[in-house]
Short mmCIF file of C-alpha atoms in Angstrom, two decimals:
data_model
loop_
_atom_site.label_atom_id
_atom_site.label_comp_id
_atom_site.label_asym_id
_atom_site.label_seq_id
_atom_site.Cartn_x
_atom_site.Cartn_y
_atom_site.Cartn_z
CA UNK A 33 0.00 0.00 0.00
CA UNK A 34 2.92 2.16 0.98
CA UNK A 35 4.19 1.41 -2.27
CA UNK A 36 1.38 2.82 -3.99
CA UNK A 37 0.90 5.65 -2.11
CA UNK A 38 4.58 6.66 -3.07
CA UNK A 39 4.56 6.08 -6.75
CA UNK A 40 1.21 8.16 -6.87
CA UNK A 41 3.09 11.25 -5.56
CA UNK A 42 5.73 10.44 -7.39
CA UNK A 43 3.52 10.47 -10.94
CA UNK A 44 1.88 13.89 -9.40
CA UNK A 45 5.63 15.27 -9.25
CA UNK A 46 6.86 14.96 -12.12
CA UNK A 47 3.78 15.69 -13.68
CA UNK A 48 3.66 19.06 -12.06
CA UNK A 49 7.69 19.82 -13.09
CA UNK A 50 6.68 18.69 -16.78
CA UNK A 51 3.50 20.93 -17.21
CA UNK A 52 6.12 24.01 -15.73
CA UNK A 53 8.82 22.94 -18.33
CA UNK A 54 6.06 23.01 -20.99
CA UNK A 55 4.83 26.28 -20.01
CA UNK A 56 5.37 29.01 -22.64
CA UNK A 57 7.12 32.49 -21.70
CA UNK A 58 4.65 34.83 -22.51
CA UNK A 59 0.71 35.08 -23.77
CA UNK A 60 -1.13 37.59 -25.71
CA UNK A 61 -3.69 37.95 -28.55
CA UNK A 62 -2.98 38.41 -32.29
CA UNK A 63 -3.55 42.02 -33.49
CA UNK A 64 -3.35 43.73 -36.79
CA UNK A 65 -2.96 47.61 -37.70
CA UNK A 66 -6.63 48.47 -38.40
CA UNK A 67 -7.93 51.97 -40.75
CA UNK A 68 -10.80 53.28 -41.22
CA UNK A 69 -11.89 54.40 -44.45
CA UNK A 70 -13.76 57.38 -44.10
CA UNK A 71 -15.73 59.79 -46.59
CA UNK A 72 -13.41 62.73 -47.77
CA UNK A 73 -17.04 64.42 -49.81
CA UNK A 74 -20.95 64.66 -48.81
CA UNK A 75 -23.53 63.49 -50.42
CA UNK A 76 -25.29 60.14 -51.73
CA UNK A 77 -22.96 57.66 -52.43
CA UNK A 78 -23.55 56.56 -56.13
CA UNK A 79 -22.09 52.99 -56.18
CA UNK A 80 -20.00 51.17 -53.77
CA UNK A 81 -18.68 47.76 -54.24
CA UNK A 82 -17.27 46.73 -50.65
CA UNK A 83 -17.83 43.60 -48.82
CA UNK A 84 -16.90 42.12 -45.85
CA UNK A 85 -14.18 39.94 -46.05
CA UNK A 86 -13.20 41.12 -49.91
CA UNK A 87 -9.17 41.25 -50.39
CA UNK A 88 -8.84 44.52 -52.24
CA UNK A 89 -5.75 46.15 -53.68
CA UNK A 90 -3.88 49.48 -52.35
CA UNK A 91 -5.63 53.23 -54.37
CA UNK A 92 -8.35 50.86 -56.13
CA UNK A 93 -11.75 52.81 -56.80
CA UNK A 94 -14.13 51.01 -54.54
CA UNK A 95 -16.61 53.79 -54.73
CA UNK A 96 -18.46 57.18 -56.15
CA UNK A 97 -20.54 60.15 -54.22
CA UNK A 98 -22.54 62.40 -55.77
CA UNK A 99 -21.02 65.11 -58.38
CA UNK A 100 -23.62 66.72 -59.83
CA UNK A 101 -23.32 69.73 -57.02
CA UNK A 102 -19.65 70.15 -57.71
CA UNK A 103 -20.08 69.91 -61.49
CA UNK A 104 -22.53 72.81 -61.81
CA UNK A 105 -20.16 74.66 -59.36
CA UNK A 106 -17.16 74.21 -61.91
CA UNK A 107 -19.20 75.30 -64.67
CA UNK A 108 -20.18 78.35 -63.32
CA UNK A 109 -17.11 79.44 -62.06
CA UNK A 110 -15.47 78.19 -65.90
CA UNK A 111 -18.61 81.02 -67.12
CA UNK A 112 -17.72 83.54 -64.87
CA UNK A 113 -13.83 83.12 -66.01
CA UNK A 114 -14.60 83.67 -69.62
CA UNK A 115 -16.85 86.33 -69.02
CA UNK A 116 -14.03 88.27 -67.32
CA UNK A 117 -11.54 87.01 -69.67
CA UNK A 118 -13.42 88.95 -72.50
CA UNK A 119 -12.85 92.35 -70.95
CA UNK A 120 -9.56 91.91 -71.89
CA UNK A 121 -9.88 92.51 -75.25
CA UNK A 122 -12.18 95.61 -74.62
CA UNK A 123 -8.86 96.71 -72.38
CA UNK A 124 -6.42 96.00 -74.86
CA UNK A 125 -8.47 97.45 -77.88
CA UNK A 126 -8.72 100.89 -75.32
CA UNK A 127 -5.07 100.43 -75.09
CA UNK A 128 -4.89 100.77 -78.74
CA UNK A 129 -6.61 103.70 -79.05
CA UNK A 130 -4.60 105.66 -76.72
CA UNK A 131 -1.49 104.65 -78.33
CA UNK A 132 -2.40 105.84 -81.59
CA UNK A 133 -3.28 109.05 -80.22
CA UNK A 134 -0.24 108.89 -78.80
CA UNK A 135 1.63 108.57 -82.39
CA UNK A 136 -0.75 111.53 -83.62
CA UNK A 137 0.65 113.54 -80.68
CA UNK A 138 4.06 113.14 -81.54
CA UNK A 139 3.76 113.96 -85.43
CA UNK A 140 2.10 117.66 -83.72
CA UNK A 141 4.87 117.92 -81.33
CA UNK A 142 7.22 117.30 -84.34
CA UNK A 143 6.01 120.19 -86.45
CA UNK A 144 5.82 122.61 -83.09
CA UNK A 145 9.17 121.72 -82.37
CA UNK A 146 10.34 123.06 -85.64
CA UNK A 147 7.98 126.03 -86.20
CA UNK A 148 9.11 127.17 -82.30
CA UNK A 149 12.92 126.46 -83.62
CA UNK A 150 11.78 129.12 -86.66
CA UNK A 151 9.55 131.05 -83.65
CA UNK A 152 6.36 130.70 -85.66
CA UNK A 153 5.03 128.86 -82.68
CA UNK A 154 4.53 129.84 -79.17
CA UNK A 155 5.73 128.52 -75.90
CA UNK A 156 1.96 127.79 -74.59
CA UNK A 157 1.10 126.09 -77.80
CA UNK A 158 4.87 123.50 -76.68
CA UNK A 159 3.44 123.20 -73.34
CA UNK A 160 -0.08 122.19 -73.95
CA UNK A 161 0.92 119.25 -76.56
CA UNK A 162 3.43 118.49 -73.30
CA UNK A 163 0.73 117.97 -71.27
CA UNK A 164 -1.56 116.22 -73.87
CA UNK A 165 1.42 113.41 -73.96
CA UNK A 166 2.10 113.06 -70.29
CA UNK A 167 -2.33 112.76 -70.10
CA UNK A 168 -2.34 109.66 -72.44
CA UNK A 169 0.82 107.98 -71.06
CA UNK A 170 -1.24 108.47 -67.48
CA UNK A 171 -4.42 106.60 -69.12
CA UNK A 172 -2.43 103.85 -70.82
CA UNK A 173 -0.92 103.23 -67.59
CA UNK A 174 -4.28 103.84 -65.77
CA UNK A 175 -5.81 100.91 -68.28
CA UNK A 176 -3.15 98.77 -68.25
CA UNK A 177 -3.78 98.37 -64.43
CA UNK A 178 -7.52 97.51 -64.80
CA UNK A 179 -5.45 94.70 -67.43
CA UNK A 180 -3.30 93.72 -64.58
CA UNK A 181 -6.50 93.48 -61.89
CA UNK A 182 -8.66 90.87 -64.77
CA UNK A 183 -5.64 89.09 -64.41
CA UNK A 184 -5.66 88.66 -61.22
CA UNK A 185 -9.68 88.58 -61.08
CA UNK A 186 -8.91 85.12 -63.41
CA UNK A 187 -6.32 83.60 -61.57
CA UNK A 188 -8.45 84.09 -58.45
CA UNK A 189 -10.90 81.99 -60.24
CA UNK A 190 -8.50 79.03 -61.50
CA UNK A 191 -7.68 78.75 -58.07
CA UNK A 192 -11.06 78.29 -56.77
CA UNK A 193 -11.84 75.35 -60.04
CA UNK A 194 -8.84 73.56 -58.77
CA UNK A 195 -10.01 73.25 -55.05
CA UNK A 196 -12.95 72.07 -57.00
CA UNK A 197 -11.56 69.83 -58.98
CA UNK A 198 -10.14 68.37 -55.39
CA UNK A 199 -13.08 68.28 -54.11
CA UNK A 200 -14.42 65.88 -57.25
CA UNK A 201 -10.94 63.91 -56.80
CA UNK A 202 -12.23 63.05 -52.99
CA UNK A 203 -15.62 61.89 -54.58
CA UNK A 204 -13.67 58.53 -55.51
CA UNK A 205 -13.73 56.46 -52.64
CA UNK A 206 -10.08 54.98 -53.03
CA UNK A 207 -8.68 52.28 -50.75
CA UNK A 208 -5.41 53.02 -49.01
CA UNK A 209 -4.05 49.73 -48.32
CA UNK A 210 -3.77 46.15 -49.44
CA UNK A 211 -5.86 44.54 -47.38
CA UNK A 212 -8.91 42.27 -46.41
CA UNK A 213 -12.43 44.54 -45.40
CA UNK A 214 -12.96 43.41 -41.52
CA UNK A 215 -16.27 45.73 -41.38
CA UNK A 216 -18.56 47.68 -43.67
CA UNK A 217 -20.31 50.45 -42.38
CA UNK A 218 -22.49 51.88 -45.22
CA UNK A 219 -24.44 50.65 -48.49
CA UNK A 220 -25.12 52.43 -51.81
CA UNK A 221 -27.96 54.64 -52.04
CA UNK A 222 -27.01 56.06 -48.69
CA UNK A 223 -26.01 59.57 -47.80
CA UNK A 224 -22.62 60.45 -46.46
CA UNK A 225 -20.81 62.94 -44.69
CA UNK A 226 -17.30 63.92 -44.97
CA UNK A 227 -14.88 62.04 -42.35
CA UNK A 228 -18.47 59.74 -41.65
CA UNK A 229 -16.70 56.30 -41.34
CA UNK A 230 -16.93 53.68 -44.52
CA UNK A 231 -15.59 50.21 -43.48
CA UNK A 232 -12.33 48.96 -41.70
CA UNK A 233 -9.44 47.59 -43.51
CA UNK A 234 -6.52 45.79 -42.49
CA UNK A 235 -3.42 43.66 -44.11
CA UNK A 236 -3.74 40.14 -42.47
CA UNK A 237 -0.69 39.11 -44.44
CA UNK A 238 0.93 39.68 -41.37
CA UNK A 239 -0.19 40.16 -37.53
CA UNK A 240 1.06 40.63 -34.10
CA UNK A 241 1.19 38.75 -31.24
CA UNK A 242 1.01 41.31 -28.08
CA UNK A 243 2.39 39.87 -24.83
CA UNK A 244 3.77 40.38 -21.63
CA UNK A 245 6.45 39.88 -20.21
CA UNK A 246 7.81 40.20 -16.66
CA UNK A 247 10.98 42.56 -15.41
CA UNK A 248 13.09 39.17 -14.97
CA UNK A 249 12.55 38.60 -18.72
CA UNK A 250 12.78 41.74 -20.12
CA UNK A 251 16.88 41.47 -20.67
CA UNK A 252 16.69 38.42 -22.62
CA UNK A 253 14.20 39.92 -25.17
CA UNK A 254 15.55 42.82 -27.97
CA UNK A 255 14.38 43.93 -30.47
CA UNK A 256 14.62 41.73 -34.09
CA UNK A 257 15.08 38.80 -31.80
CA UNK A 258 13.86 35.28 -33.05
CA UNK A 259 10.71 33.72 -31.30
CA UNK A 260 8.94 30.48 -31.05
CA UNK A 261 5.22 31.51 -31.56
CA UNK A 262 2.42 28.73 -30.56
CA UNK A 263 -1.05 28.94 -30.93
CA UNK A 264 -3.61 26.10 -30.91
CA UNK A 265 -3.98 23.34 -32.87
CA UNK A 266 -6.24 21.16 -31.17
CA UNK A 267 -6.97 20.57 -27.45
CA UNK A 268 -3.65 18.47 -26.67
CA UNK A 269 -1.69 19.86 -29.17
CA UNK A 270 0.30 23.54 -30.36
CA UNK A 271 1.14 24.50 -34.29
CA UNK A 272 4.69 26.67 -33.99
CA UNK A 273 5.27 29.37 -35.92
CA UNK A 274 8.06 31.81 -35.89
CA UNK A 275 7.99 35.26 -35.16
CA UNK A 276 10.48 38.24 -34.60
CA UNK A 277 10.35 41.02 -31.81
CA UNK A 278 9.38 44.05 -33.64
CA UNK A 279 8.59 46.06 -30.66
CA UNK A 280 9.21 46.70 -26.81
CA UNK A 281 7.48 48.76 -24.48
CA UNK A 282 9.50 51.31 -22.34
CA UNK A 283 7.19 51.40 -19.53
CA UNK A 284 5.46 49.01 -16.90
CA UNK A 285 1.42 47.97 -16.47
CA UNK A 286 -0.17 45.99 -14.75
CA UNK A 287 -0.83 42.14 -16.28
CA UNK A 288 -4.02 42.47 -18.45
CA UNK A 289 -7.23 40.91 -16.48
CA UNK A 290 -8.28 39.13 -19.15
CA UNK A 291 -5.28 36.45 -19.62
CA UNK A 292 -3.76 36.41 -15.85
CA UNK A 293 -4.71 34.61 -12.44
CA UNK A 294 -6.29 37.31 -10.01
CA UNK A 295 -2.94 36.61 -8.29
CA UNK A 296 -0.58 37.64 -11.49
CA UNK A 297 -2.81 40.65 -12.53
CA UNK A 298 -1.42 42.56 -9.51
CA UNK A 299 1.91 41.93 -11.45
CA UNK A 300 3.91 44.59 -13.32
CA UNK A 301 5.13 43.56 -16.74
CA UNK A 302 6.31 44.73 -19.77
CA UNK A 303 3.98 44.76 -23.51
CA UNK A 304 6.45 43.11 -26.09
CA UNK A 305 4.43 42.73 -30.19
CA UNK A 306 6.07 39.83 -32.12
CA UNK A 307 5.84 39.94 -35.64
CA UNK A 308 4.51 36.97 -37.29
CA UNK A 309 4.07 35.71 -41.15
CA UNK A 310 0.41 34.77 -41.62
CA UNK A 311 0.05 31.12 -43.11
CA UNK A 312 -4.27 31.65 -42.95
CA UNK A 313 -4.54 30.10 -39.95
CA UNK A 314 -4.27 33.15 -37.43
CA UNK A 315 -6.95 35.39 -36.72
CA UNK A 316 -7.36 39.17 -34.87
CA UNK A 317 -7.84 38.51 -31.53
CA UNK A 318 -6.68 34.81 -31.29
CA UNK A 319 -4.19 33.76 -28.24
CA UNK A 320 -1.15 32.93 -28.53
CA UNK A 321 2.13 32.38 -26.85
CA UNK A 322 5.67 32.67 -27.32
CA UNK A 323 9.08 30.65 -26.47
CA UNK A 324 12.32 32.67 -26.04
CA UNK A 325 14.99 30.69 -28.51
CA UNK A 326 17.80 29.45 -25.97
CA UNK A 327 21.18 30.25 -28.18
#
């Protein structure tokens, strides 16, 4: 009986030191980096192909708002700019004018100039064609500044059809990333505001594992370093994986409530992301666990 009775504590002890060789260094959940589409226009949303689950491809068109508003603003901004532009050429034919009365001017001054030489002309009749020149150089100066201000009246308005023409750019609903939709927020027909949220995006092609780790562990993990990554295969059994430290964090918490004993959430320890190549099989939010490689 006594022999019994010792080989059954025996069994229980090394039972108990192989389930703490077996036990894994850290655990965590899988993560990935998550957007959130969101409308850059208002207005209905015209077509939109997304669906849940749907791999789509980085700055592909998934979708189209309403552009008839933005459209008729264009056009009559394009009306008002070529019914500015066209005072130009009422300016420039004024222009004209002045300079040929200009010319005229001269051809007098000419012929004073030599009759006051021969003194058949008088000093007054010298200064008034003076002053008849220095008026039209005044008003083809004073016209060539209303030129200047349609100018400036025009590019004024180019300006405002390229913010437009932004504004029919944002219209497109492009996707950012390469990635697999996770959520979908809206459907066609439906009216949209801009920065209202359209569905969430994320590339599963690779995810992190978040864990924790305690103070006494910290110096044997770096950054780049090599991990064992395990996450369920079946109840007795692990598929490994491997993974690479891609990110340490530089201050203490308290062990996360949801994967500790009451007694280890009291615990400081340290957050530590792995990086880990996705073969299908993991999933946002899925444990797993990790094994420091001994060198």
């Amino acid at each position: 009986m006594k022999i019994i009775y010792l080989f059954v504590i025996l069994t229980i002890l090394i039972s108990a030191c192989s389930s703490n060789n077996n036990k894994s260094d850290a655990y965590g959940n899988f993560e990935a980096t998550e957007i959130i589409v969101s409308s850059e226009a208002n207005g209905k949303i015209l077509s939109f192909t997304v669906e849940e689950g749907e791999l789509l491809k980085a700055n592909e068109i998934v979708g189209l708002i309403d552009t008839v508003k933005l459209n008729l603003q264009k056009q009559q901004i394009l009306d008002k700019q070529k019914a500015i532009a066209s005072k130009l050429e009422v300016v420039s034919a004024q222009i004209e004018v002045q300079k040929q009365q200009k010319a005229n001017l001269m051809i007098d001054k000419n012929r004073l100039e030599k009759l006051f030489k021969d003194e058949a002309a008088t000093q007054q009749q010298m200064d008034k064609i003076n002053g008849s020149l220095d008026l039209i150089e005044k008003q083809i100066l004073s016209v060539k500044t209303q030129k200047a201000g349609i100018y400036d009246e025009i590019q004024a308005l180019g300006k405002q059809i390229d913010q437009i023409d932004e504004s029919l750019k944002n219209c497109y609903i492009k996707n950012p990333i390469s990635g697999t939709v996770l959520s979908k927020f809206v459907e066609q027909s439906e009216i949209t505001a801009f920065g209202k949220p359209l569905y969430k995006i994320a590339n599963l092609t690779e995810l992190k594992l978040k864990v924790y780790v305690s103070g006494a562990q910290l110096p044997n993990i770096k950054i780049g370093q090599t991990v064992e990554v395990l996450i369920d295969k079946n109840e007795k059994s692990d598929s490994k994986l491997n993974g690479e430290v891609c990110w340490i964090s530089t201050s203490a918490e308290f062990t996360p409530k949801i994967i500790q004993t009451k007694k280890e959430r009291v615990n400081l320890v340290y957050a530590v992301k792995v990086r880990v190549k996705n073969d299908g099989t993991l999933k946002i939010g899925m444990p797993g666990e990790i094994n420091l490689l001994k060198k």
